[in-house]
Short mmCIF file of C-alpha atoms in Angstrom, two decimals:
data_model
loop_
_atom_site.label_atom_id
_atom_site.label_comp_id
_atom_site.label_asym_id
_atom_site.label_seq_id
_atom_site.Cartn_x
_atom_site.Cartn_y
_atom_site.Cartn_z
CA MET M 997 -9.34 14.97 14.73
CA ASN M 998 -10.26 17.44 17.29
CA GLY M 999 -10.34 20.12 14.40
CA ARG M 1000 -6.87 21.89 13.66
CA CYS M 1001 -5.11 20.43 10.51
CA TRP M 1002 -2.57 22.17 8.59
CA ILE M 1003 -1.69 21.50 4.85
CA ASN M 1004 2.25 22.81 3.81
CA GLY M 1005 1.94 24.72 6.84
CA GLU M 1006 -0.85 26.69 6.31
CA PRO M 1007 -4.53 26.17 8.08
CA GLY M 1008 -6.36 23.53 5.92
CA THR M 1009 -8.04 20.08 5.76
CA LEU M 1010 -8.01 20.18 2.43
CA ILE M 1011 -5.79 18.16 -0.28
CA ALA M 1012 -5.93 17.42 -4.07
CA ALA M 1013 -7.74 14.45 -5.14
CA VAL M 1014 -4.72 14.25 -7.65
CA ASP M 1015 -2.33 13.65 -4.77
CA ARG M 1016 0.14 10.74 -5.25
CA GLY M 1017 -0.52 10.32 -1.16
CA LEU M 1018 -4.50 9.40 -2.23
CA GLN M 1019 -3.81 7.79 -5.68
CA TYR M 1020 -0.47 5.44 -4.53
CA GLY M 1021 -0.27 5.41 -1.00
CA ASP M 1022 2.80 7.84 -2.30
CA GLY M 1023 4.03 8.27 1.05
CA VAL M 1024 5.16 8.60 4.63
CA PHE M 1025 4.19 9.59 8.39
CA GLU M 1026 4.83 9.67 11.95
CA THR M 1027 2.51 9.79 15.07
CA MET M 1028 3.37 11.80 17.68
CA ALA M 1029 2.54 11.98 21.59
CA VAL M 1030 1.64 15.01 23.17
CA ARG M 1031 1.94 15.95 26.31
CA HIS M 1032 2.31 19.31 28.46
CA GLY M 1033 2.35 20.85 25.08
CA ARG M 1034 5.52 19.49 24.28
CA ILE M 1035 6.06 16.31 21.86
CA ALA M 1036 8.02 13.06 22.63
CA LEU M 1037 10.95 11.77 21.05
CA LEU M 1038 10.34 14.66 18.05
CA GLU M 1039 13.93 14.13 16.93
CA MET M 1040 13.64 9.76 16.69
CA HIS M 1041 10.47 11.14 15.24
CA LEU M 1042 12.41 13.30 12.89
CA GLN M 1043 14.37 11.26 12.07
CA ARG M 1044 12.82 8.27 10.76
CA LEU M 1045 10.39 10.21 8.55
CA VAL M 1046 13.85 11.67 7.19
CA GLU M 1047 14.57 8.20 6.53
CA GLY M 1048 11.85 7.18 4.93
CA CYS M 1049 11.91 9.77 2.67
CA GLU M 1050 15.04 8.69 1.42
CA ARG M 1051 14.03 4.80 1.61
CA LEU M 1052 11.36 5.99 -0.92
CA GLY M 1053 13.05 8.81 -3.07
CA ILE M 1054 10.74 11.30 -1.56
CA PRO M 1055 12.55 14.96 -0.82
CA PRO M 1056 12.38 15.23 2.97
CA PRO M 1057 11.42 18.20 4.85
CA PRO M 1058 13.66 20.24 6.05
CA VAL M 1059 13.74 19.52 9.69
CA ALA M 1060 14.66 22.26 10.83
CA SER M 1061 11.79 24.52 10.12
CA ILE M 1062 9.15 22.02 10.77
CA HIS M 1063 10.12 21.77 14.03
CA GLY M 1064 9.44 24.85 14.85
CA GLU M 1065 5.72 23.74 12.67
CA LEU M 1066 5.50 21.48 14.81
CA ASN M 1067 6.08 22.85 18.24
CA ALA M 1068 3.93 25.91 17.26
CA ALA M 1069 0.56 23.54 16.98
CA VAL M 1070 1.09 21.79 20.45
CA SER M 1071 2.24 24.79 22.35
CA ASP M 1072 -1.41 24.74 24.29
CA GLN M 1073 -2.25 21.43 23.73
CA GLU M 1074 -2.22 19.14 27.48
CA ARG M 1075 -2.45 15.72 25.47
CA ALA M 1076 -3.10 14.99 22.06
CA ILE M 1077 -1.77 12.84 19.12
CA LEU M 1078 -0.15 14.33 16.19
CA LYS M 1079 -0.03 13.28 12.83
CA LEU M 1080 2.00 14.38 10.69
CA ILE M 1081 1.81 13.01 6.59
CA VAL M 1082 4.01 13.50 3.66
CA THR M 1083 3.32 12.90 0.67
CA ARG M 1084 5.23 13.02 -2.60
CA GLY M 1085 2.87 15.44 -4.09
CA SER M 1086 0.59 15.79 -6.95
CA SER M 1087 1.89 15.13 -10.53
CA GLY M 1088 -0.19 13.56 -14.33
CA ARG M 1089 -1.28 10.29 -14.10
CA GLY M 1090 0.93 6.78 -14.35
CA TYR M 1091 3.20 5.82 -11.41
CA ARG M 1092 6.36 8.00 -12.75
CA PRO M 1093 7.26 10.11 -9.95
CA ALA M 1094 7.64 13.63 -11.70
CA GLN M 1095 11.02 14.64 -11.96
CA THR M 1096 10.68 17.71 -10.01
CA VAL M 1097 9.18 16.77 -7.54
CA THR M 1098 7.15 19.33 -4.57
CA PRO M 1099 5.92 17.01 -1.45
CA THR M 1100 2.43 17.80 0.33
CA ARG M 1101 3.02 17.96 4.12
CA ILE M 1102 -0.38 17.38 6.12
CA LEU M 1103 -0.36 17.80 9.53
CA ALA M 1104 -3.06 17.64 11.99
CA LEU M 1105 -4.10 17.54 15.83
CA HIS M 1106 -6.12 14.24 17.69
CA ASP M 1107 -7.80 14.06 20.69
CA TRP M 1108 -6.36 11.54 22.70
CA PRO M 1109 -7.58 7.97 22.73
CA ALA M 1110 -9.94 7.29 26.05
CA TYR M 1111 -7.98 4.33 26.43
CA PRO M 1112 -9.42 2.42 30.18
CA GLU M 1113 -5.78 2.68 32.71
CA SER M 1114 -5.79 -1.12 33.24
CA TRP M 1115 -4.24 -1.71 29.86
CA TRP M 1116 -1.25 -0.71 31.53
CA GLN M 1117 -2.05 -2.31 35.01
CA ASP M 1118 -3.59 -5.42 34.34
CA GLY M 1119 -2.48 -5.78 30.45
CA ILE M 1120 -4.11 -6.72 27.54
CA ARG M 1121 -6.15 -8.95 25.06
CA VAL M 1122 -4.39 -9.98 21.97
CA ARG M 1123 -5.32 -12.54 19.17
CA ILE M 1124 -3.64 -13.97 16.28
CA CYS M 1125 -4.42 -11.87 12.68
CA LYS M 1126 -5.54 -14.21 9.54
CA THR M 1127 -4.08 -11.12 7.44
CA ILE M 1128 -0.27 -11.31 6.71
CA LEU M 1129 2.32 -9.10 6.26
CA GLY M 1130 3.54 -9.59 2.77
CA GLY M 1131 8.02 -9.10 2.19
CA ASN M 1132 9.12 -6.54 0.12
CA PRO M 1133 12.63 -5.50 2.32
CA GLN M 1134 12.65 -1.53 -0.04
CA LEU M 1135 9.74 -0.86 2.16
CA ALA M 1136 10.19 -2.91 5.06
CA GLY M 1137 10.78 -0.96 8.39
CA VAL M 1138 9.28 2.78 6.87
CA LYS M 1139 5.90 3.15 8.28
CA HIS M 1140 4.34 4.47 4.17
CA LEU M 1141 1.28 4.84 3.28
CA ASN M 1142 0.58 1.74 2.26
CA ARG M 1143 -1.85 -0.20 5.38
CA LEU M 1144 -3.99 -1.69 3.58
CA GLU M 1145 -2.89 -4.80 5.35
CA GLN M 1146 -3.22 -3.23 8.23
CA VAL M 1147 -6.66 -1.97 7.94
CA LEU M 1148 -8.41 -5.44 6.74
CA ALA M 1149 -5.99 -7.26 9.88
CA ARG M 1150 -8.00 -4.40 12.33
CA ALA M 1151 -11.23 -5.43 11.00
CA GLU M 1152 -10.65 -8.83 11.90
CA TRP M 1153 -12.40 -8.21 15.37
CA SER M 1154 -14.82 -6.02 16.03
CA ASP M 1155 -14.91 -5.75 20.08
CA ALA M 1156 -12.34 -3.62 20.71
CA ASP M 1157 -13.39 -4.44 24.34
CA SER M 1158 -12.86 -7.62 24.75
CA ILE M 1159 -9.56 -8.00 22.31
CA GLN M 1160 -7.53 -4.69 22.08
CA GLU M 1161 -4.77 -5.47 19.34
CA GLY M 1162 -3.32 -7.64 16.53
CA LEU M 1163 -0.45 -9.91 15.93
CA MET M 1164 0.33 -10.02 12.80
CA THR M 1165 2.57 -12.94 10.51
CA ASP M 1166 4.76 -13.05 7.93
CA ALA M 1167 3.56 -15.57 5.43
CA ASP M 1168 5.90 -18.25 7.07
CA GLY M 1169 3.45 -17.49 10.60
CA ALA M 1170 6.57 -15.87 12.58
CA VAL M 1171 5.05 -12.99 14.38
CA ILE M 1172 6.41 -9.76 13.21
CA GLU M 1173 4.70 -7.03 14.91
CA GLY M 1174 0.87 -5.70 16.12
CA THR M 1175 -1.46 -4.15 13.71
CA MET M 1176 -0.41 -0.79 15.35
CA SER M 1177 2.72 -1.75 17.64
CA ASN M 1178 5.91 -3.44 18.03
CA VAL M 1179 6.21 -6.62 19.74
CA PHE M 1180 8.83 -7.48 22.74
CA VAL M 1181 9.20 -10.78 24.59
CA ARG M 1182 11.25 -12.29 27.70
CA LEU M 1183 12.25 -15.24 26.82
CA ALA M 1184 13.14 -18.02 29.24
CA ASP M 1185 16.50 -17.28 29.24
CA GLY M 1186 16.00 -13.94 30.35
CA THR M 1187 16.90 -12.37 26.68
CA LEU M 1188 14.67 -9.95 25.70
CA MET M 1189 13.56 -9.98 22.15
CA THR M 1190 12.16 -8.51 19.04
CA PRO M 1191 10.81 -9.72 15.71
CA ASP M 1192 13.23 -8.64 12.87
CA LEU M 1193 12.06 -6.44 10.76
CA HIS M 1194 14.11 -6.34 7.11
CA VAL M 1195 11.69 -7.53 5.44
CA CYS M 1196 8.48 -6.85 6.58
CA GLY M 1197 7.30 -4.46 9.43
CA VAL M 1198 7.24 -0.67 10.52
CA ALA M 1199 10.65 0.07 13.08
CA GLY M 1200 8.62 2.06 15.25
CA VAL M 1201 9.57 4.45 17.17
CA MET M 1202 9.13 3.53 20.39
CA ARG M 1203 10.62 0.32 19.59
CA ARG M 1204 13.89 1.91 18.85
CA TYR M 1205 13.57 4.37 22.15
CA ILE M 1206 13.06 1.04 24.20
CA MET M 1207 16.34 -0.87 22.20
CA GLU M 1208 18.55 1.34 22.84
CA ARG M 1209 17.60 1.58 26.24
CA ALA M 1210 17.67 -2.02 26.68
CA GLU M 1211 21.09 -1.85 25.68
CA ARG M 1212 22.68 0.95 27.98
CA MET M 1213 21.02 -0.55 31.08
CA GLY M 1214 22.99 -4.00 29.66
CA VAL M 1215 20.09 -5.66 29.50
CA PRO M 1216 20.84 -8.49 27.21
CA MET M 1217 18.29 -8.13 23.62
CA ARG M 1218 17.89 -9.29 20.49
CA VAL M 1219 16.45 -9.30 16.77
CA SER M 1220 15.37 -12.07 15.45
CA LYS M 1221 12.76 -14.45 14.11
CA LEU M 1222 9.81 -14.42 16.42
CA THR M 1223 8.17 -18.19 15.55
CA MET M 1224 4.89 -19.37 17.58
CA PRO M 1225 6.54 -21.63 19.77
CA GLU M 1226 9.17 -19.53 21.15
CA LEU M 1227 5.45 -16.81 21.55
CA ASP M 1228 4.24 -19.78 23.42
CA GLN M 1229 7.22 -20.35 25.74
CA ALA M 1230 7.17 -16.30 26.09
CA ARG M 1231 7.66 -15.79 29.55
CA GLU M 1232 6.37 -11.70 29.68
CA VAL M 1233 5.41 -10.64 26.14
CA PHE M 1234 4.61 -6.73 25.59
CA VAL M 1235 3.31 -4.34 22.54
CA CYS M 1236 4.39 -0.59 22.21
CA ASN M 1237 4.01 2.70 19.78
CA SER M 1238 4.73 5.99 20.29
CA VAL M 1239 1.20 6.86 22.46
CA ILE M 1240 0.89 3.80 24.14
CA GLY M 1241 3.79 3.47 25.62
CA VAL M 1242 3.91 -0.50 27.03
CA TRP M 1243 1.17 -2.47 27.03
CA PRO M 1244 1.48 -5.87 28.70
CA VAL M 1245 0.18 -8.59 27.15
CA ASN M 1246 -2.11 -11.08 28.86
CA THR M 1247 -3.36 -13.08 26.67
CA ILE M 1248 -2.98 -13.99 22.93
CA GLY M 1249 -5.28 -16.36 21.88
CA GLU M 1250 -5.63 -19.64 24.34
CA TRP M 1251 -2.07 -18.59 26.05
CA SER M 1252 -2.18 -16.64 29.42
CA TYR M 1253 1.59 -14.50 30.08
CA PRO M 1254 1.81 -12.86 33.30
CA VAL M 1255 2.91 -9.29 33.42
CA GLY M 1256 6.54 -9.57 34.80
CA GLU M 1257 9.55 -7.19 36.09
CA ILE M 1258 11.00 -5.74 32.42
CA THR M 1259 7.47 -4.92 31.01
CA ARG M 1260 6.73 -2.76 34.33
CA GLU M 1261 10.70 -1.53 34.40
CA ILE M 1262 10.45 -0.61 30.59
CA GLN M 1263 6.82 0.95 31.36
CA GLN M 1264 9.08 3.07 33.91
CA TRP M 1265 11.41 4.14 30.99
CA THR M 1266 7.94 5.24 29.05
CA ASP M 1267 7.21 7.17 32.10
CA GLU M 1268 9.90 9.62 31.26
CA LEU M 1269 9.04 10.24 28.42
CA MET H 1394 -6.18 16.00 -15.46
CA ASN H 1395 -7.45 17.19 -18.70
CA GLY H 1396 -9.23 19.28 -15.91
CA ARG H 1397 -12.42 17.87 -15.81
CA CYS H 1398 -12.77 15.52 -11.73
CA TRP H 1399 -15.81 14.70 -9.69
CA ILE H 1400 -16.52 13.99 -6.35
CA ASN H 1401 -19.10 11.67 -5.38
CA GLY H 1402 -20.99 12.91 -8.57
CA GLU H 1403 -20.02 16.79 -7.83
CA PRO H 1404 -17.39 18.90 -9.67
CA GLY H 1405 -14.65 19.29 -7.40
CA THR H 1406 -11.10 18.65 -7.13
CA LEU H 1407 -10.19 18.04 -3.56
CA ILE H 1408 -11.46 15.35 -1.04
CA ALA H 1409 -10.75 15.55 2.93
CA ALA H 1410 -7.23 14.84 4.35
CA VAL H 1411 -8.21 12.63 6.86
CA ASP H 1412 -9.92 10.69 4.01
CA ARG H 1413 -8.64 6.61 4.24
CA GLY H 1414 -7.86 6.86 0.62
CA LEU H 1415 -5.07 9.58 2.04
CA GLN H 1416 -4.54 7.88 5.56
CA TYR H 1417 -4.22 4.23 4.48
CA GLY H 1418 -4.80 3.64 1.10
CA ASP H 1419 -7.34 2.48 1.68
CA GLY H 1420 -9.96 2.01 -1.78
CA VAL H 1421 -9.64 0.96 -5.02
CA PHE H 1422 -9.43 1.87 -8.76
CA GLU H 1423 -10.72 1.91 -12.26
CA THR H 1424 -8.51 2.75 -15.55
CA MET H 1425 -10.42 3.05 -18.66
CA ALA H 1426 -9.95 4.26 -21.96
CA VAL H 1427 -13.00 6.53 -23.68
CA ARG H 1428 -12.77 6.36 -27.01
CA HIS H 1429 -15.39 9.04 -29.46
CA GLY H 1430 -18.20 9.62 -26.19
CA ARG H 1431 -17.59 5.58 -25.22
CA ILE H 1432 -15.86 3.44 -22.73
CA ALA H 1433 -14.11 0.70 -23.40
CA LEU H 1434 -15.02 -2.38 -21.39
CA LEU H 1435 -17.25 -1.04 -18.80
CA GLU H 1436 -19.31 -3.62 -17.95
CA MET H 1437 -15.36 -5.44 -16.75
CA HIS H 1438 -14.41 -2.35 -14.59
CA LEU H 1439 -17.42 -2.00 -12.98
CA GLN H 1440 -17.29 -5.51 -11.83
CA ARG H 1441 -14.21 -5.24 -10.81
CA LEU H 1442 -14.49 -2.33 -8.77
CA VAL H 1443 -17.10 -4.09 -6.95
CA GLU H 1444 -15.22 -7.59 -6.33
CA GLY H 1445 -12.34 -5.13 -5.46
CA CYS H 1446 -14.57 -3.30 -3.13
CA GLU H 1447 -16.79 -6.53 -1.70
CA ARG H 1448 -12.39 -8.14 -1.27
CA LEU H 1449 -12.02 -5.31 1.14
CA GLY H 1450 -15.16 -4.68 2.98
CA ILE H 1451 -15.87 -1.04 1.64
CA PRO H 1452 -19.66 -1.25 0.52
CA PRO H 1453 -19.32 -1.10 -3.23
CA PRO H 1454 -20.63 2.16 -5.48
CA PRO H 1455 -24.76 1.63 -7.18
CA VAL H 1456 -23.40 -0.02 -10.50
CA ALA H 1457 -26.80 1.14 -11.69
CA SER H 1458 -26.52 4.83 -10.84
CA ILE H 1459 -23.00 5.07 -11.90
CA HIS H 1460 -23.22 4.04 -14.63
CA GLY H 1461 -24.55 7.20 -15.76
CA GLU H 1462 -22.34 9.32 -14.05
CA LEU H 1463 -19.76 7.76 -16.09
CA ASN H 1464 -21.19 7.57 -19.53
CA ALA H 1465 -21.91 11.80 -18.59
CA ALA H 1466 -18.26 12.65 -18.02
CA VAL H 1467 -17.10 10.98 -21.28
CA SER H 1468 -20.29 11.96 -23.74
CA ASP H 1469 -18.04 14.72 -25.19
CA GLN H 1470 -14.95 13.26 -25.26
CA GLU H 1471 -13.11 11.76 -28.70
CA ARG H 1472 -10.11 10.52 -26.85
CA ALA H 1473 -9.45 10.04 -23.18
CA ILE H 1474 -8.50 8.42 -19.74
CA LEU H 1475 -11.21 8.34 -17.39
CA LYS H 1476 -9.85 7.41 -13.98
CA LEU H 1477 -12.45 5.69 -11.16
CA ILE H 1478 -11.16 6.23 -7.29
CA VAL H 1479 -13.78 4.44 -4.72
CA THR H 1480 -12.40 4.95 -1.12
CA ARG H 1481 -13.42 3.87 2.27
CA GLY H 1482 -14.48 7.29 3.11
CA SER H 1483 -13.40 9.79 6.37
CA SER H 1484 -13.09 7.41 9.83
CA GLY H 1485 -11.71 8.09 13.36
CA ARG H 1486 -7.13 8.22 13.45
CA GLY H 1487 -6.41 4.41 13.69
CA TYR H 1488 -6.79 1.58 11.17
CA ARG H 1489 -10.13 0.11 12.20
CA PRO H 1490 -12.55 1.10 9.51
CA ALA H 1491 -15.49 2.82 11.08
CA GLN H 1492 -18.78 0.72 11.59
CA THR H 1493 -20.91 3.25 8.90
CA VAL H 1494 -18.85 4.03 5.89
CA THR H 1495 -19.75 6.31 3.74
CA PRO H 1496 -16.69 6.12 0.66
CA THR H 1497 -16.15 8.26 -1.19
CA ARG H 1498 -15.93 8.27 -4.98
CA ILE H 1499 -13.25 10.10 -6.95
CA LEU H 1500 -13.93 10.38 -10.90
CA ALA H 1501 -11.40 12.77 -13.03
CA LEU H 1502 -10.66 12.66 -16.78
CA HIS H 1503 -7.03 12.74 -18.04
CA ASP H 1504 -5.46 13.29 -21.39
CA TRP H 1505 -4.72 10.48 -24.40
CA PRO H 1506 -1.01 9.95 -23.52
CA ALA H 1507 0.73 10.18 -26.73
CA TYR H 1508 2.64 6.81 -27.36
CA PRO H 1509 4.35 6.17 -30.48
CA GLU H 1510 2.51 4.13 -32.81
CA SER H 1511 5.77 1.90 -33.32
CA TRP H 1512 5.45 0.57 -30.13
CA TRP H 1513 2.01 -0.95 -31.12
CA GLN H 1514 4.15 -2.00 -34.66
CA ASP H 1515 7.44 -2.79 -33.78
CA GLY H 1516 7.08 -3.47 -30.29
CA ILE H 1517 8.73 -1.83 -26.76
CA ARG H 1518 12.00 -2.27 -25.27
CA VAL H 1519 11.06 -4.00 -21.12
CA ARG H 1520 13.53 -4.09 -18.43
CA ILE H 1521 13.43 -6.33 -15.03
CA CYS H 1522 12.58 -4.75 -12.43
CA LYS H 1523 14.77 -4.45 -8.72
CA THR H 1524 11.12 -3.91 -6.77
CA ILE H 1525 9.90 -7.02 -6.07
CA LEU H 1526 6.23 -7.66 -5.35
CA GLY H 1527 5.58 -8.67 -2.24
CA GLY H 1528 2.42 -11.43 -2.15
CA ASN H 1529 -0.99 -11.44 0.46
CA PRO H 1530 -3.60 -14.07 -0.83
CA GLN H 1531 -5.76 -11.11 0.88
CA LEU H 1532 -4.68 -8.31 -1.89
CA ALA H 1533 -3.54 -9.91 -5.16
CA GLY H 1534 -5.40 -9.05 -7.66
CA VAL H 1535 -7.06 -6.29 -6.62
CA LYS H 1536 -7.08 -2.92 -8.01
CA HIS H 1537 -5.98 -1.15 -4.99
CA LEU H 1538 -4.57 2.11 -3.68
CA ASN H 1539 -1.46 0.30 -2.61
CA ARG H 1540 0.92 1.32 -5.54
CA LEU H 1541 4.42 1.91 -3.55
CA GLU H 1542 5.63 -1.06 -5.23
CA GLN H 1543 4.81 -0.02 -9.17
CA VAL H 1544 5.93 3.05 -8.19
CA LEU H 1545 9.75 2.45 -6.80
CA ALA H 1546 9.83 0.17 -10.01
CA ARG H 1547 8.32 2.78 -12.33
CA ALA H 1548 11.12 5.15 -10.86
CA GLU H 1549 13.83 2.25 -11.02
CA TRP H 1550 14.47 3.96 -14.94
CA SER H 1551 14.08 7.53 -16.60
CA ASP H 1552 14.58 7.20 -20.03
CA ALA H 1553 10.81 6.40 -21.37
CA ASP H 1554 12.58 6.42 -25.05
CA SER H 1555 14.64 3.53 -24.57
CA ILE H 1556 12.97 1.76 -21.90
CA GLN H 1557 9.16 1.72 -22.35
CA GLU H 1558 7.86 -1.03 -19.34
CA GLY H 1559 9.51 -3.11 -16.34
CA LEU H 1560 8.95 -6.56 -15.70
CA MET H 1561 7.93 -7.54 -11.74
CA THR H 1562 8.91 -10.42 -9.77
CA ASP H 1563 7.69 -11.68 -7.01
CA ALA H 1564 10.42 -13.06 -3.73
CA ASP H 1565 11.31 -16.02 -5.49
CA GLY H 1566 12.59 -14.45 -8.83
CA ALA H 1567 8.68 -15.88 -11.43
CA VAL H 1568 7.65 -13.17 -13.46
CA ILE H 1569 4.58 -11.33 -12.49
CA GLU H 1570 3.32 -8.54 -14.30
CA GLY H 1571 4.60 -5.15 -15.57
CA THR H 1572 4.51 -2.22 -13.81
CA MET H 1573 1.30 -0.68 -15.11
CA SER H 1574 0.26 -4.01 -16.87
CA ASN H 1575 -0.36 -7.46 -17.10
CA VAL H 1576 2.44 -10.01 -19.59
CA PHE H 1577 1.59 -13.08 -21.50
CA VAL H 1578 3.85 -15.40 -23.47
CA ARG H 1579 3.54 -17.79 -26.54
CA LEU H 1580 5.46 -21.12 -25.37
CA ALA H 1581 7.41 -23.71 -27.41
CA ASP H 1582 4.86 -26.04 -27.52
CA GLY H 1583 2.28 -22.58 -28.82
CA THR H 1584 0.28 -22.33 -25.47
CA LEU H 1585 -0.44 -18.84 -24.49
CA MET H 1586 0.41 -17.76 -20.99
CA THR H 1587 -0.33 -15.55 -18.45
CA PRO H 1588 1.35 -15.77 -14.50
CA ASP H 1589 -1.00 -16.81 -11.93
CA LEU H 1590 -1.98 -13.94 -9.53
CA HIS H 1591 -3.31 -15.36 -6.53
CA VAL H 1592 -0.20 -14.26 -4.27
CA CYS H 1593 0.48 -11.00 -6.05
CA GLY H 1594 -0.22 -9.03 -8.66
CA VAL H 1595 -3.51 -7.00 -10.18
CA ALA H 1596 -5.82 -8.60 -12.00
CA GLY H 1597 -6.23 -5.73 -14.82
CA VAL H 1598 -9.38 -6.01 -17.59
CA MET H 1599 -7.26 -6.76 -20.83
CA ARG H 1600 -5.91 -9.69 -19.28
CA ARG H 1601 -9.56 -10.86 -18.82
CA TYR H 1602 -10.58 -9.74 -21.82
CA ILE H 1603 -7.96 -11.57 -23.71
CA MET H 1604 -8.39 -14.73 -21.38
CA GLU H 1605 -11.96 -14.89 -21.68
CA ARG H 1606 -11.20 -14.35 -25.67
CA ALA H 1607 -8.91 -16.57 -26.48
CA GLU H 1608 -10.82 -19.50 -24.47
CA ARG H 1609 -13.59 -18.38 -26.92
CA MET H 1610 -11.56 -18.97 -29.98
CA GLY H 1611 -9.79 -22.80 -28.79
CA VAL H 1612 -6.37 -20.71 -28.50
CA PRO H 1613 -4.90 -23.63 -25.74
CA MET H 1614 -3.75 -21.44 -22.55
CA ARG H 1615 -2.60 -21.74 -19.30
CA VAL H 1616 -2.22 -19.90 -15.74
CA SER H 1617 0.37 -20.69 -14.27
CA LYS H 1618 4.13 -19.54 -12.88
CA LEU H 1619 6.01 -18.07 -15.47
CA THR H 1620 10.34 -18.40 -14.42
CA MET H 1621 12.74 -16.58 -16.12
CA PRO H 1622 13.66 -19.61 -17.94
CA GLU H 1623 10.50 -19.89 -19.68
CA LEU H 1624 10.53 -16.12 -20.59
CA ASP H 1625 13.81 -16.60 -22.04
CA GLN H 1626 12.52 -19.20 -24.17
CA ALA H 1627 8.87 -17.43 -24.85
CA ARG H 1628 8.62 -17.15 -28.53
CA GLU H 1629 5.98 -13.70 -28.61
CA VAL H 1630 5.58 -11.48 -25.30
CA PHE H 1631 3.35 -9.09 -25.34
CA VAL H 1632 1.81 -6.82 -22.51
CA CYS H 1633 -1.42 -5.46 -21.60
CA ASN H 1634 -3.83 -3.21 -20.12
CA SER H 1635 -7.30 -0.96 -20.87
CA VAL H 1636 -5.28 2.21 -21.89
CA ILE H 1637 -2.46 0.67 -24.26
CA GLY H 1638 -4.47 -2.79 -25.33
CA VAL H 1639 -1.56 -5.07 -26.76
CA TRP H 1640 2.01 -3.67 -27.14
CA PRO H 1641 4.73 -6.46 -28.16
CA VAL H 1642 7.41 -6.21 -26.10
CA ASN H 1643 10.76 -6.95 -28.42
CA THR H 1644 13.19 -7.20 -26.23
CA ILE H 1645 13.32 -8.02 -22.66
CA GLY H 1646 17.28 -7.33 -20.80
CA GLU H 1647 19.84 -8.55 -23.45
CA TRP H 1648 17.02 -11.17 -24.54
CA SER H 1649 15.03 -10.23 -28.07
CA TYR H 1650 12.05 -11.67 -29.04
CA PRO H 1651 9.85 -11.24 -33.29
CA VAL H 1652 6.81 -9.89 -33.18
CA GLY H 1653 5.08 -12.95 -33.91
CA GLU H 1654 1.26 -13.67 -35.09
CA ILE H 1655 -0.67 -14.76 -31.60
CA THR H 1656 0.66 -10.93 -30.70
CA ARG H 1657 -0.76 -9.80 -34.05
CA GLU H 1658 -4.22 -11.20 -34.09
CA ILE H 1659 -4.58 -10.35 -30.10
CA GLN H 1660 -3.83 -6.88 -31.20
CA GLN H 1661 -6.61 -7.22 -33.70
CA TRP H 1662 -9.49 -8.47 -30.78
CA THR H 1663 -8.75 -5.64 -28.78
CA ASP H 1664 -8.76 -2.97 -31.71
CA GLU H 1665 -11.90 -3.50 -31.88
CA LEU H 1666 -13.40 -2.38 -28.61
#
């Protein structure tokens, strides 16, 4: 954190220990890229935040008013990360949500991470994580605060210079996403493909941006199950999120991939943001 | 909360917004029953807490010293609930745990809930929840802070006078546990049975106490998969946790059950605590 944090719109860095965000991970969050004082893909982030709140039954924050709050927070930031958390607020002990919910809103500015330029240019090395993603259609797609699976997966390796991301599978061994990113592959027939997230996974904003733009550009695309043999046979692989944009994947375990044309083209799309 | 809360041993009610307990649900907890200034099953609770920390790679608190802290917190409490949370503490942004972890310890006293005596005597009414439990062997059994499934399941009904608990199933429809309790059934052959929790579910301390005592008493028992037809055919059903002890189940949806002998006997075991 670069030291600036707001709780429900007021400067502050502390929350109640009884907040359900802490007690149960009962909330959602967005991680947004800030450049030149502006938030990239802000509308999509707010839309997903509202949808996530609705999925969990948390009253969503009034988008119109937090719009101003978010923009004010970043107006003097050349390059930063803005993280917004919305929890179901405090309640008595027990899982049952309070009848009248007063959500907690936590907004924090973080320093831009110092990733090497080569990760965009030459690609990254990726491992297959042992930690799986449990499936639950009610929670799938939502960027909620129950993220222990990602924590355990990311704890599987410590040398961030050798391995930059881990891919996570479901219980059947199908590839779902990275610990902090979504994954796309270009298949042998030229189709762009990204895993279906109706049972597990987080539906990333950058994933949506890429999917929508690919559709507009007439790039053949499908969302379906991604098996290990398909990943092995893929012609191009890349991961994406709102902060990094697109990182080509050059290595997954023993498998190697070139940084191909479609990856480069999609990198241009994200550079425009 | 009855107003008393300690953070890392000092009186306090606030935690850092950057605590990983809030950011990712990265921690574990224990909910303990206090009677006459003493904590029931304290050793088992602390053992599970340590095991949960070890499963997640969080340095467990020094049991010897928090022993005194917990006992001091409850010494003047006639009847209360003590909740202890241990998180992985604060770190920078990102799922990767810090190399040097300083856990956060949150201890809070809550009022004893005013459950009607009839729930112990005549039993409770239970529903089958629509919210399922996703499976992940790495997290199964641990009482961790990722509890959105329980929150959504408990939000399925609002009339606590008509329905007292909900049973949750895995993706295959096997019964795993209640939203806040473990479940036992007596089968037609007299065997006491409770669901296997190696893929999902929380391994409750009261469940362990009952299992160990049943073994000592020579009660035939097994831990295995509990299907809906088996639940339908069960002769007795009860739920348990550290706060309630044992509640007989008299109704699950359309199915009715008597409050039987083994349930009454096990209620006596828990009354002794």
